[in-house]
Tab-separated table of C-alpha atoms and ligand atoms in Angstrom:
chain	number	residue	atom	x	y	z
N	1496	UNK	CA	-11.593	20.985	12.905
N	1497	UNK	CA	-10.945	23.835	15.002
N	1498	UNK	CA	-8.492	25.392	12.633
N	1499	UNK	CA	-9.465	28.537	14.775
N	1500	UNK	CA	-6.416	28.352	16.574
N	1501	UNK	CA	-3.846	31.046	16.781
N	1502	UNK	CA	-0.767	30.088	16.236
N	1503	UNK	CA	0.690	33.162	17.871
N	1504	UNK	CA	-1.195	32.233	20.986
N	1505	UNK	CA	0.771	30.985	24.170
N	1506	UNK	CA	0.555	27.342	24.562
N	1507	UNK	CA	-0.650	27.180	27.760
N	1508	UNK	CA	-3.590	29.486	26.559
N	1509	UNK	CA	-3.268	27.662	23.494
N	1510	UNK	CA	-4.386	24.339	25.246
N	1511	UNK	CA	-7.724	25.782	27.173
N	1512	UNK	CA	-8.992	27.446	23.732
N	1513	UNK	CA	-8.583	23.999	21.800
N	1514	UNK	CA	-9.909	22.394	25.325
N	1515	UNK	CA	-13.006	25.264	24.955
N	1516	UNK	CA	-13.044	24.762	20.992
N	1517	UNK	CA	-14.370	20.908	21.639
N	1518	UNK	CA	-17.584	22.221	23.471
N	1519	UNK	CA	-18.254	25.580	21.643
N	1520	UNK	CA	-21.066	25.149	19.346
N	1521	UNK	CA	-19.250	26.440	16.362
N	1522	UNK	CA	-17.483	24.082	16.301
N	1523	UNK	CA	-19.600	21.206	17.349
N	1524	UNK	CA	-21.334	22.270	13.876
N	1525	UNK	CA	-18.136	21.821	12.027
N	1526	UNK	CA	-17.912	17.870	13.630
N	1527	UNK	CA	-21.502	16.756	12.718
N	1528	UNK	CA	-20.846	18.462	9.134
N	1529	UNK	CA	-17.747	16.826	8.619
N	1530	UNK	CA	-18.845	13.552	9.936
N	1531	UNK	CA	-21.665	14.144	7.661
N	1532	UNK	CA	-19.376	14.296	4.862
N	1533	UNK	CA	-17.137	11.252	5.915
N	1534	UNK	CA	-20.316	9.147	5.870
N	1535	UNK	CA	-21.416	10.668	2.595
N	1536	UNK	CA	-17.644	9.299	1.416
N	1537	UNK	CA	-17.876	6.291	2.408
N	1538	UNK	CA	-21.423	5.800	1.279
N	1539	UNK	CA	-20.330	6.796	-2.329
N	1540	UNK	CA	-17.257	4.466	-1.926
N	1541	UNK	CA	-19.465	1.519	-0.889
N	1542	UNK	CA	-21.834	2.169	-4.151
N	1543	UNK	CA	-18.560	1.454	-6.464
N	1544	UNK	CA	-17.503	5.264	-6.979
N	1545	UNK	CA	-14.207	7.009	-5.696
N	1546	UNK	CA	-14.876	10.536	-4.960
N	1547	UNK	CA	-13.338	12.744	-7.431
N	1548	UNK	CA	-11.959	15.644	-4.927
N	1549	UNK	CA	-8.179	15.429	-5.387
N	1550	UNK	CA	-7.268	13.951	-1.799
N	1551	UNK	CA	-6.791	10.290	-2.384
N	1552	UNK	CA	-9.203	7.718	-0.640
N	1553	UNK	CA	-8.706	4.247	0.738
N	1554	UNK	CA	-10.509	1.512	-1.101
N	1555	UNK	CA	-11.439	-1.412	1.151
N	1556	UNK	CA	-9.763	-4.628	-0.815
N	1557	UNK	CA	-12.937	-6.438	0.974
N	1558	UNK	CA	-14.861	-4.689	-2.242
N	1559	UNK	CA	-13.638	-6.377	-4.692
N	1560	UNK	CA	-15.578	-9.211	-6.208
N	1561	UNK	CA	-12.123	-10.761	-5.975
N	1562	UNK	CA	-9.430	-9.783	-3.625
N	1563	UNK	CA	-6.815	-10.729	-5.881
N	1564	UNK	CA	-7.447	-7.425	-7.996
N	1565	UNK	CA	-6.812	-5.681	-5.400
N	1566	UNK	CA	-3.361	-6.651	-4.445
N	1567	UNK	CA	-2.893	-6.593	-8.319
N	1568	UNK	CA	-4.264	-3.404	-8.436
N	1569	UNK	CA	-1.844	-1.975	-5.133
N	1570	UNK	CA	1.138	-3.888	-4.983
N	1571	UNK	CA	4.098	-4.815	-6.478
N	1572	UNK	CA	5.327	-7.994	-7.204
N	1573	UNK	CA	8.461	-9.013	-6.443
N	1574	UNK	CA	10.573	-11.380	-8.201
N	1575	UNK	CA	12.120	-13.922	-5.248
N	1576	UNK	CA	15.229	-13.848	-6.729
N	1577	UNK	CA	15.936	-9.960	-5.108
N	1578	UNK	CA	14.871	-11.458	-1.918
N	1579	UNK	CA	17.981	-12.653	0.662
N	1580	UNK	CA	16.567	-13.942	3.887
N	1581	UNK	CA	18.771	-13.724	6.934
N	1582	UNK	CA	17.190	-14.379	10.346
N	1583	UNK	CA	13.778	-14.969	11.656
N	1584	UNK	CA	12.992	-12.070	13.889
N	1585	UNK	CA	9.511	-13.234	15.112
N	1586	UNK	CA	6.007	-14.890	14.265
N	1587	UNK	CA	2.994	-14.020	13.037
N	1588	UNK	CA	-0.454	-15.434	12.756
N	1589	UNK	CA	0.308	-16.708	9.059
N	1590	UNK	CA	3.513	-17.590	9.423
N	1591	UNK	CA	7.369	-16.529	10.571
N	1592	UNK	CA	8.451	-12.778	10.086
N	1593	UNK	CA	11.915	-12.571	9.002
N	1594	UNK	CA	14.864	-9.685	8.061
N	1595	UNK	CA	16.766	-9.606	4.918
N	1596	UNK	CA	17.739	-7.803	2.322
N	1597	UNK	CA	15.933	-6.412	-0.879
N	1598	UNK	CA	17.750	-5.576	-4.319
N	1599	UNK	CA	15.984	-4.325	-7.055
N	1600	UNK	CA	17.233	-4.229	-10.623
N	1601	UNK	CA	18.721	-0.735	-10.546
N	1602	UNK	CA	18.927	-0.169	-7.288
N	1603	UNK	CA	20.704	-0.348	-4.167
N	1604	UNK	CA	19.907	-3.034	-1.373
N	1605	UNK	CA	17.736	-1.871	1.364
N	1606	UNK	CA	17.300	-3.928	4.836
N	1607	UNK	CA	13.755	-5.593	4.663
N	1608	UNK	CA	11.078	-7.320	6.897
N	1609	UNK	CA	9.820	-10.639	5.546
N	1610	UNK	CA	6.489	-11.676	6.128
N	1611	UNK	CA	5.611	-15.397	4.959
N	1612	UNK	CA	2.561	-17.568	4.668
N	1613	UNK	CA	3.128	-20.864	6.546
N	1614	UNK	CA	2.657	-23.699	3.656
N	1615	UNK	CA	-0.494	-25.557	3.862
N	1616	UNK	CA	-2.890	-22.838	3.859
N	1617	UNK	CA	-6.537	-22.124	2.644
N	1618	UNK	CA	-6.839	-20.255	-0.122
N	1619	UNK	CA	-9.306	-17.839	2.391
N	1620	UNK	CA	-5.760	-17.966	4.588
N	1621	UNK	CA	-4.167	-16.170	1.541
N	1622	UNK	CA	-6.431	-14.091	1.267
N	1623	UNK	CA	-6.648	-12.484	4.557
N	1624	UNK	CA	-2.424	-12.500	4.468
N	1625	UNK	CA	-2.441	-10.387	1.215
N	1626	UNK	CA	-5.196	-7.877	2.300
N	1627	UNK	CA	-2.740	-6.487	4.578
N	1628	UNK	CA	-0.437	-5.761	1.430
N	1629	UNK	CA	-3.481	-4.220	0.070
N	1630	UNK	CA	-4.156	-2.131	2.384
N	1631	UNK	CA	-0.431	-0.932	3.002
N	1632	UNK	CA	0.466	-0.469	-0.882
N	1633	UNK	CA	-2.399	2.334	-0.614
N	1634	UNK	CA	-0.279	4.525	1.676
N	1635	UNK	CA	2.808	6.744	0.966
N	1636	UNK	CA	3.647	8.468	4.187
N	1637	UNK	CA	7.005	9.003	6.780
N	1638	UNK	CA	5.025	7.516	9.679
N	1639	UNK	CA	3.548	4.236	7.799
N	1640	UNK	CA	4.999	1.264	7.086
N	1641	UNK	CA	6.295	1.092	3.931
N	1642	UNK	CA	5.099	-1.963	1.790
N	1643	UNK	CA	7.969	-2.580	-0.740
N	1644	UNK	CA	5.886	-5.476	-2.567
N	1645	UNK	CA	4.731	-9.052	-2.318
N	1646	UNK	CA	5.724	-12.425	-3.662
N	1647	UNK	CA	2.460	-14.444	-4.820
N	1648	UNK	CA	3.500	-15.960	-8.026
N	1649	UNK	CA	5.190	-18.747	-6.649
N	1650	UNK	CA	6.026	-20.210	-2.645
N	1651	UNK	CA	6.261	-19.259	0.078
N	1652	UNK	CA	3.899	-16.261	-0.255
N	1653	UNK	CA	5.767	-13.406	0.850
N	1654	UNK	CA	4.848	-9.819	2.016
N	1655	UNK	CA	8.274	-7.538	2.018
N	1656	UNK	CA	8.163	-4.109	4.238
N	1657	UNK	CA	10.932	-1.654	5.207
N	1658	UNK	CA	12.910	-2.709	8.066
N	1659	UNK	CA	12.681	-1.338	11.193
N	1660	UNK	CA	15.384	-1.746	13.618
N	1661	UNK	CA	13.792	-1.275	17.084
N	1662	UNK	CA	11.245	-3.637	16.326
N	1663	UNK	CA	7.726	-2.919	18.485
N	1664	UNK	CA	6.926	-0.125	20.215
N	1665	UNK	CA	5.873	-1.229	23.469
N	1666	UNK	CA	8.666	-4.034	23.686
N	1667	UNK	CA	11.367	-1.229	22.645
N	1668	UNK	CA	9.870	0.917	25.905
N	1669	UNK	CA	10.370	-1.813	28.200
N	1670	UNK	CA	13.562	-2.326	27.681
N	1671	UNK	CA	14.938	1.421	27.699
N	1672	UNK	CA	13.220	2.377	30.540
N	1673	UNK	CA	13.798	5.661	31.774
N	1674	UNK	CA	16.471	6.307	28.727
N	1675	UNK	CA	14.554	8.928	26.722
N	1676	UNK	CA	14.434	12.520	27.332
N	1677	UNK	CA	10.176	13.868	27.322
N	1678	UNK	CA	11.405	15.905	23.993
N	1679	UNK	CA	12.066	12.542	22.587
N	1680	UNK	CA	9.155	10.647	23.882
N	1681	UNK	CA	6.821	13.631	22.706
N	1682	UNK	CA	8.784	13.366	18.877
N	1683	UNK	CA	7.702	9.684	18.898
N	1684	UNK	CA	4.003	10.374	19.424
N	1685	UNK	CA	4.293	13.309	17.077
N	1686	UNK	CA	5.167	10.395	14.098
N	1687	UNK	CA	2.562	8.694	15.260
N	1688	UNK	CA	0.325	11.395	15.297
N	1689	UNK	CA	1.614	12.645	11.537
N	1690	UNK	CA	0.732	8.752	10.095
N	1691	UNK	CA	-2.654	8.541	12.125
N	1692	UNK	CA	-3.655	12.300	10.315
N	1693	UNK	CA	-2.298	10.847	6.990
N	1694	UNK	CA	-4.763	7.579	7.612
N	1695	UNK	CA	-7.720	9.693	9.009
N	1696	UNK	CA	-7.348	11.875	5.875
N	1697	UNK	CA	-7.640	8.729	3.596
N	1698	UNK	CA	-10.634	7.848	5.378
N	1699	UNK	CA	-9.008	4.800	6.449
N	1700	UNK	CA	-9.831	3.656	10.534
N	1701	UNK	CA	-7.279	1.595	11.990
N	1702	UNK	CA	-9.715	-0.144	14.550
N	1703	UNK	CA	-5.790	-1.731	16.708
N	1704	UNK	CA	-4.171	1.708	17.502
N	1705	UNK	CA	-1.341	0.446	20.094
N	1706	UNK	CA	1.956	0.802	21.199
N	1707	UNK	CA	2.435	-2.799	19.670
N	1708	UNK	CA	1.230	-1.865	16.645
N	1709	UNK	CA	3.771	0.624	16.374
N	1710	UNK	CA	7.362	-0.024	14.810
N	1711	UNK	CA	10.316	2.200	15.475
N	1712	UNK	CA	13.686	2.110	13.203
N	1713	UNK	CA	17.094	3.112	14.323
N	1714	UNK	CA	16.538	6.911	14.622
N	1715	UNK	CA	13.496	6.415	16.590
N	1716	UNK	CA	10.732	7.342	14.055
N	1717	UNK	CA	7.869	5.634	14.951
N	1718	UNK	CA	5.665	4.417	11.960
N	1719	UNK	CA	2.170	2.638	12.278
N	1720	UNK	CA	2.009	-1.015	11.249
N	1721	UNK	CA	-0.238	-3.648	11.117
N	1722	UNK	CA	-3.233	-2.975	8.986
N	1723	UNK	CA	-4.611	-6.768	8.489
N	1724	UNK	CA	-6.235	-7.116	11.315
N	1725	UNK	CA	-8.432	-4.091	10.776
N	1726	UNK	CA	-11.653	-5.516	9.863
N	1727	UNK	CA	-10.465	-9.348	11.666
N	1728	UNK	CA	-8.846	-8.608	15.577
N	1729	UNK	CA	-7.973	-12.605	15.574
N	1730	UNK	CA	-4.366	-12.191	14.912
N	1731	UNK	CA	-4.111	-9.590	18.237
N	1732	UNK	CA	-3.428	-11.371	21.522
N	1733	UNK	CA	-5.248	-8.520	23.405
N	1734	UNK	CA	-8.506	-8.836	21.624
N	1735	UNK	CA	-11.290	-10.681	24.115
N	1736	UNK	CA	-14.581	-11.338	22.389
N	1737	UNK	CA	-17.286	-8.713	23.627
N	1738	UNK	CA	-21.232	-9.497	24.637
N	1739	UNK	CA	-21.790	-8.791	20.943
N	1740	UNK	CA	-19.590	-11.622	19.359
N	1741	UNK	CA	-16.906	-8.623	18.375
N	1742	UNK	CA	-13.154	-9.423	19.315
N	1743	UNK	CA	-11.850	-6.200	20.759
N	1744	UNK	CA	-8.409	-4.765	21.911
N	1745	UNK	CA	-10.494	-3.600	25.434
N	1746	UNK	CA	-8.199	-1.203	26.767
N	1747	UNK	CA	-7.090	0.477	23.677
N	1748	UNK	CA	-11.122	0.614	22.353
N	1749	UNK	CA	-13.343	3.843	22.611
N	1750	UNK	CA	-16.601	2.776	24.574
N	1751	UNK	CA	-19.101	2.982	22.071
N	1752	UNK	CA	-17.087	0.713	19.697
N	1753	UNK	CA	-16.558	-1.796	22.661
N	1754	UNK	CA	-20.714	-1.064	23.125
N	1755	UNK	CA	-22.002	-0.846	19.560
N	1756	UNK	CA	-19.083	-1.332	17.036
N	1757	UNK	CA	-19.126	2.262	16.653
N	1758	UNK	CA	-15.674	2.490	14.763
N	1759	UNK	CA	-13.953	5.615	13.619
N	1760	UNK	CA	-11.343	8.263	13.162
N	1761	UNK	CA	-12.681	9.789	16.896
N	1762	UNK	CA	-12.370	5.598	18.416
N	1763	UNK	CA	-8.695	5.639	16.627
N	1764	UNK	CA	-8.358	9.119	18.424
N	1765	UNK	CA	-9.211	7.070	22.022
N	1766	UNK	CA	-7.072	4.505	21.223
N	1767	UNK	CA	-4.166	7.231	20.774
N	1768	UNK	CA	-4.906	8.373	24.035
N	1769	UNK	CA	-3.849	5.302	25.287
N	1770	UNK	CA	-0.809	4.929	23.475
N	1771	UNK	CA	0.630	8.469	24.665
N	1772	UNK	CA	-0.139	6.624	27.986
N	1773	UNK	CA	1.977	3.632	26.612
N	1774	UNK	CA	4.540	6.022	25.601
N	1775	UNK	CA	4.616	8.172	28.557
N	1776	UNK	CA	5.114	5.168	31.297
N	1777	UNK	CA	7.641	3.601	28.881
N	1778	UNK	CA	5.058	0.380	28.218
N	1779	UNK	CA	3.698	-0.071	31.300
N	1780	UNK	CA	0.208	-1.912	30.730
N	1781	UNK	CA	-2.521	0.251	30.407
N	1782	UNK	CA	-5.015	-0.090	33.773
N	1783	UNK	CA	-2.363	-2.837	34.907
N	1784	UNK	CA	-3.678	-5.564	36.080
N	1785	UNK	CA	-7.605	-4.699	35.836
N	1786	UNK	CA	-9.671	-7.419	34.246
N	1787	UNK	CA	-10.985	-6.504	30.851
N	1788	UNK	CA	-14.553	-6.097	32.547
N	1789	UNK	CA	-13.697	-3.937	35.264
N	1790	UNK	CA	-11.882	-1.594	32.893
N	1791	UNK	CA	-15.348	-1.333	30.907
N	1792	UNK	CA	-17.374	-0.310	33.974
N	1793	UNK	CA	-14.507	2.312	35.184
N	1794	UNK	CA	-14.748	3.754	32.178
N	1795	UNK	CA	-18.420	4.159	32.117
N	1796	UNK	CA	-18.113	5.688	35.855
N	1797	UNK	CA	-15.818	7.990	34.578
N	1798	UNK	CA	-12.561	7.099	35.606
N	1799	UNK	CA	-9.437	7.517	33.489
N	1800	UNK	CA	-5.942	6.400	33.308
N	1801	UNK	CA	-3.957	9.123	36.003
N	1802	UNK	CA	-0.528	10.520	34.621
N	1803	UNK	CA	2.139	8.109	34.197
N	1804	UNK	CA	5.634	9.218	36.545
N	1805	UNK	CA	7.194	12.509	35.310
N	1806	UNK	CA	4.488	13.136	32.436
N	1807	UNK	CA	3.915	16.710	31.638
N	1808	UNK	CA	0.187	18.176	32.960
N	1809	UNK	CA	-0.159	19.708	29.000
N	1810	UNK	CA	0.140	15.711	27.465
N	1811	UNK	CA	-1.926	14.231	30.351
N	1812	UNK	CA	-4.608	17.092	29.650
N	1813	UNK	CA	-4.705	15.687	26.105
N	1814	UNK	CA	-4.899	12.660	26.775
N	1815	UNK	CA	-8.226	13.014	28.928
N	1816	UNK	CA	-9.372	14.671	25.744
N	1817	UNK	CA	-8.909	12.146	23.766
N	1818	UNK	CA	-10.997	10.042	26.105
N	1819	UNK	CA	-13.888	12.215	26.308
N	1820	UNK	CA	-16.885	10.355	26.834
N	1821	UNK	CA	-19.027	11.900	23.224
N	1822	UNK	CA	-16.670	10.694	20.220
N	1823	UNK	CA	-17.272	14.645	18.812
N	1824	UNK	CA	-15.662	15.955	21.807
N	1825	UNK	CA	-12.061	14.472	21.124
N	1826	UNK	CA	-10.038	16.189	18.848
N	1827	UNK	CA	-9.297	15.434	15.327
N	1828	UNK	CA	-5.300	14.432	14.312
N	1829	UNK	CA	-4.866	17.569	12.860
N	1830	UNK	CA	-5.616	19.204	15.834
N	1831	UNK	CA	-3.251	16.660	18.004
N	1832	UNK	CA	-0.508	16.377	15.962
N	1833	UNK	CA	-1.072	20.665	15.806
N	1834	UNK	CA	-0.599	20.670	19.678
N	1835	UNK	CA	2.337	18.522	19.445
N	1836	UNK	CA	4.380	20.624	17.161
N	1837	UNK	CA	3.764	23.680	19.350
N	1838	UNK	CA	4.899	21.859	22.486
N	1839	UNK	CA	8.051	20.356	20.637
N	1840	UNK	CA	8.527	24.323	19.423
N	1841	UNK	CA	8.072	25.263	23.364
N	1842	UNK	CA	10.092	22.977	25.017
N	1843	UNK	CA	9.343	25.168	28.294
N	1844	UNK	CA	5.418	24.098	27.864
N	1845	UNK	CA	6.537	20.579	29.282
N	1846	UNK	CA	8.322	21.942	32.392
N	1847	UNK	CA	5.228	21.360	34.936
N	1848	UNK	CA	5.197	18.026	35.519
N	1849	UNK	CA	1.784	16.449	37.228
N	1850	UNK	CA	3.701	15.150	39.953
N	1851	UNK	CA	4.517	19.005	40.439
N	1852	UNK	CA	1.307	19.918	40.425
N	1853	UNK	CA	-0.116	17.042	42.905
N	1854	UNK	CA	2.584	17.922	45.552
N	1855	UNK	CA	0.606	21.804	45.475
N	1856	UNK	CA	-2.856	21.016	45.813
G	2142	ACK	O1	9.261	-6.371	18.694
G	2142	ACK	P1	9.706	-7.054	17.474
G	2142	ACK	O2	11.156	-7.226	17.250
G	2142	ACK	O3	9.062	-6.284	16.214
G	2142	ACK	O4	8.934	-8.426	17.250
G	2142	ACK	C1	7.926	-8.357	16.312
G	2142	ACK	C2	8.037	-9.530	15.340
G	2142	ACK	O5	8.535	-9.015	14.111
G	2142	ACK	C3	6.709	-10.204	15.046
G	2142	ACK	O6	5.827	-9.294	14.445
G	2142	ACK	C4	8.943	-7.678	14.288
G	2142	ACK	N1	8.650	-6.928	13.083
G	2142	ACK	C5	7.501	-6.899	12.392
G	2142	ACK	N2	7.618	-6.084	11.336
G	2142	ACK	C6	8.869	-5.588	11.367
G	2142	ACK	C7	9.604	-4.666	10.538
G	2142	ACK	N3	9.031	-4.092	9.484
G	2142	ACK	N4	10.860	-4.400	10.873
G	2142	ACK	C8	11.424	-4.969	11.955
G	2142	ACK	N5	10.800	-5.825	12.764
G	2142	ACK	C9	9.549	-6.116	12.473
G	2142	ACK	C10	8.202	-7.127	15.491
C-alpha cells in the first residue's frame, strides 16, 4: 500500500504525503483490491487449498480434522532428555512457565522458556495448549518468538521457546521508567513493527496486539508472543466479554471488532497504535483508569489517547492514524514499519516534542 512514497522525500513532508496517501482515491483503490485479494486467500485456504504464489501462508491448525496433524505437521518434537529445567519464571493458563536450558544432539545449549501443561487435563485442554505451538512453528522471523519444539510423547506436555531475558513488555517499561533514550524506544516498536509485517504478510491476524504480549531479550529486541489465544481471549486478563458474547482486550481492540468481530490486519494495526502508546509512556495503562464502557463511547465520539510525556509530534501523528475511525484509512505494516526506519535514519525528525508544540499554540 502506498508504495508511492519517495524515499528521497523529507520526513516531515514525508509524513503529510503518507497522511494524504490514506484518503487519496488511488490509493483507497489499492486497499479494497488488496482486501479483495486477502479475502479471496483466505476463502481458498478455508476450501482446503494453499495458494500457490511463492509467499508462504498461515494454515489455521483449527482446520484440521485433527489438531494433532497439525502440530505433527509444524513442530518438532523434542526428546525430554535435552530439556534442563531451572526456575519457574511465571504462570500461565495451562500451567507454570519455566527457564532452562535446551541441548540438542549436535549442538550447543541455548537458554529456553518452558511452557507446561498442568497434569490432569482434558484432552480439549491439550489441544488448545499445542495450537499455540502450531501456530508459532509456522513462523521464521527476528521479531517472533521462536518455537524450538514441543514435548507430547510423554508428561508433562511441554512447549519450549527461545528465552527472552526481559521478560514482558509492559512489565519491563514499568520498571525502567524514564531509562531509554526515544531512539531506543522507537527501535523497539520498529521490531515490533518488522514481526507484525512478517504476520500480516502470512495472512495471519493476531486479534491480542499488546505491550504484554510482547517479549524483549537482553539487547532489547522486542519479538511478538503469544499466539494461542488468537481465536480463544480466555487466557488474557484484559479481555471483558462484549454485548455480543465475544471476550475482548477493550482498549487494545479496533471498534468495529469490539462492534461486529470485524478482525484483521487494519484491527492488529489499531491495536499497534496502542502499544506505541504503551511504549511511549513506558507502560502506563492505556485510558488509565476509564471503565471498559466509557472507553467504547469516547472512542465513538472521537476522542483519542493525547501524547504520552516527551513523545515526538511525528509518532503521536501515527498513532492517530492508526486509530482512524474506517479500518482502510490506517496504514498497512509496511507502510509503518517504512516510517519508522526513516525516522530512526533522521534522528532530527524526533526533535519536536508535543509538549513543544502545546506550549506554542
Ligand atoms: O514478564 P515476565 O517475566 O515474562 O512474566 C511472564 C511469565 O513468563 C508468564 O508468561 C514470562 N515469559 C513467557 N515467555 C517467556 C520467554 N520466552 N522468555 C522469558 N520469559 C518468558 C513472561
Amino acid at each position: 500500500m502506498c508504495r508511492g512514497l519517495s524515499c528521497s522525500i523529507e520526513i516531515q513532508a514525508d509524513f503529510y504525503s503518507l497522511a494524504n496517501c490514506f484518503t487519496c482515491h488511488r490509493c483507497q483503490g489499492y486497499i479494497k483490491a488488496r482486501m479483495k485479494s486477502e479475502e479471496k486467500r483466505r476463502t481458498r485456504f478455508h476450501s482446503g487449498h494453499v495458494p500457490f504464489s511463492g509467499i508462504k501462508t498461515y494454515v489455521d491448525p483449527d482446520t484440521y480434522e485433527d489438531p494433532t496433524q497439525a502440530v505433527e505437521e509444524f513442530t518438532k518434537e523434542i526428546d525430554p532428555s535435552c530439556i534442563r529445567i531451572e526456575r519457574v519464571i511465571g504462570t500461565g493458563e495451562f500451567g507454570e512457565v519455566c527457564s532452562g536450558r535446551l541441548r540438542l544432539p549436535g549442538r550447543a545449549d541455548i537458554a529456553v522458556a518452558i511452557k507446561t501443561l498442568k497434569g490432569g487435563y482434558v484432552e480439549q485442554q491439550r489441544r488448545d495448549f499445542l495450537r499455540e505451538a502450531s501456530i508459532m512453528g509456522q513462523f521464521n522471523n527476528p521479531n517472533i518468538i521462536r518455537l524450538e519444539g514441543v514435548v507430547t510423547k510423554s508428561r508433562p506436555v511441554m512447549i519450549v521457546v527461545e528465552y527472552m531475558e526481559n521478560g514482558a513488555l509492559d512489565s519491563f517499561l514499568r520498571t525502567n521508567d524514564g531509562h531509554f533514550t526515544v531512539i531506543q524506544l522507537v527501535g523497539m516498536l520498529r521490531g515490533i513493527a518488522v514481526g507484525m509485517t512478517y504476520l500480516s504478510d502470512m495472512g495471519y491476524i493476531h486479534r491480542d496486539l499488546a505491550a504484554r504480549n510482547i517479549l524483549v531479550d537482553g539487547n532489547l529486541v522486542c519479538k511478538v508472543s503469544d499466539f494461542g489465544m488468537s481465536r480463544v481471549l480466555e487466557d488474557d486478563p484484559e479481555a471483558a466479554y462484549t454485548a455480543t458474547g465475544g471476550k475482548i482486550p477493550i482498549r487494545w481492540t479496533a471498534p468495529e471488532a469490539i462492534a461486529y468481530g470485524k478482525f484483521s490486519s487494519a484491527s492488529d494495526t489499531w491495536s499497534y497504535g496502542i502499544v506505541m502508546w504503551e511504549v511511549m509512556s513506558y507502560g502506563e495503562r492505556p485510558y488509565w483508569e476509564m471503565s471498559n464502557q466509557d472507553v467504547i463511547l469516547s472512542i465513538e465520539e472521537g476522542y483519542r489517547l493525547p501524547a504520552p510525556m516527551g513523545c515526538p509530534v511525528a509518532l503521536h501523528q501515527l498513532m492517530l492514524h492508526c486509530w482512524q475511525k474506517e479500518r482502510g484509512q490506517r496504514p498497512h505494516f509496511s507502510d509503518i514499519l517504512t516510517f519508522l526506519e526513516k525516522l530512526i535514519h533522521n534522528p532530527s525528525s524526533l526533535l519536536t516534542l508535543v509538549n513543544d508544540v502545546q506550549r506554542l499554540d
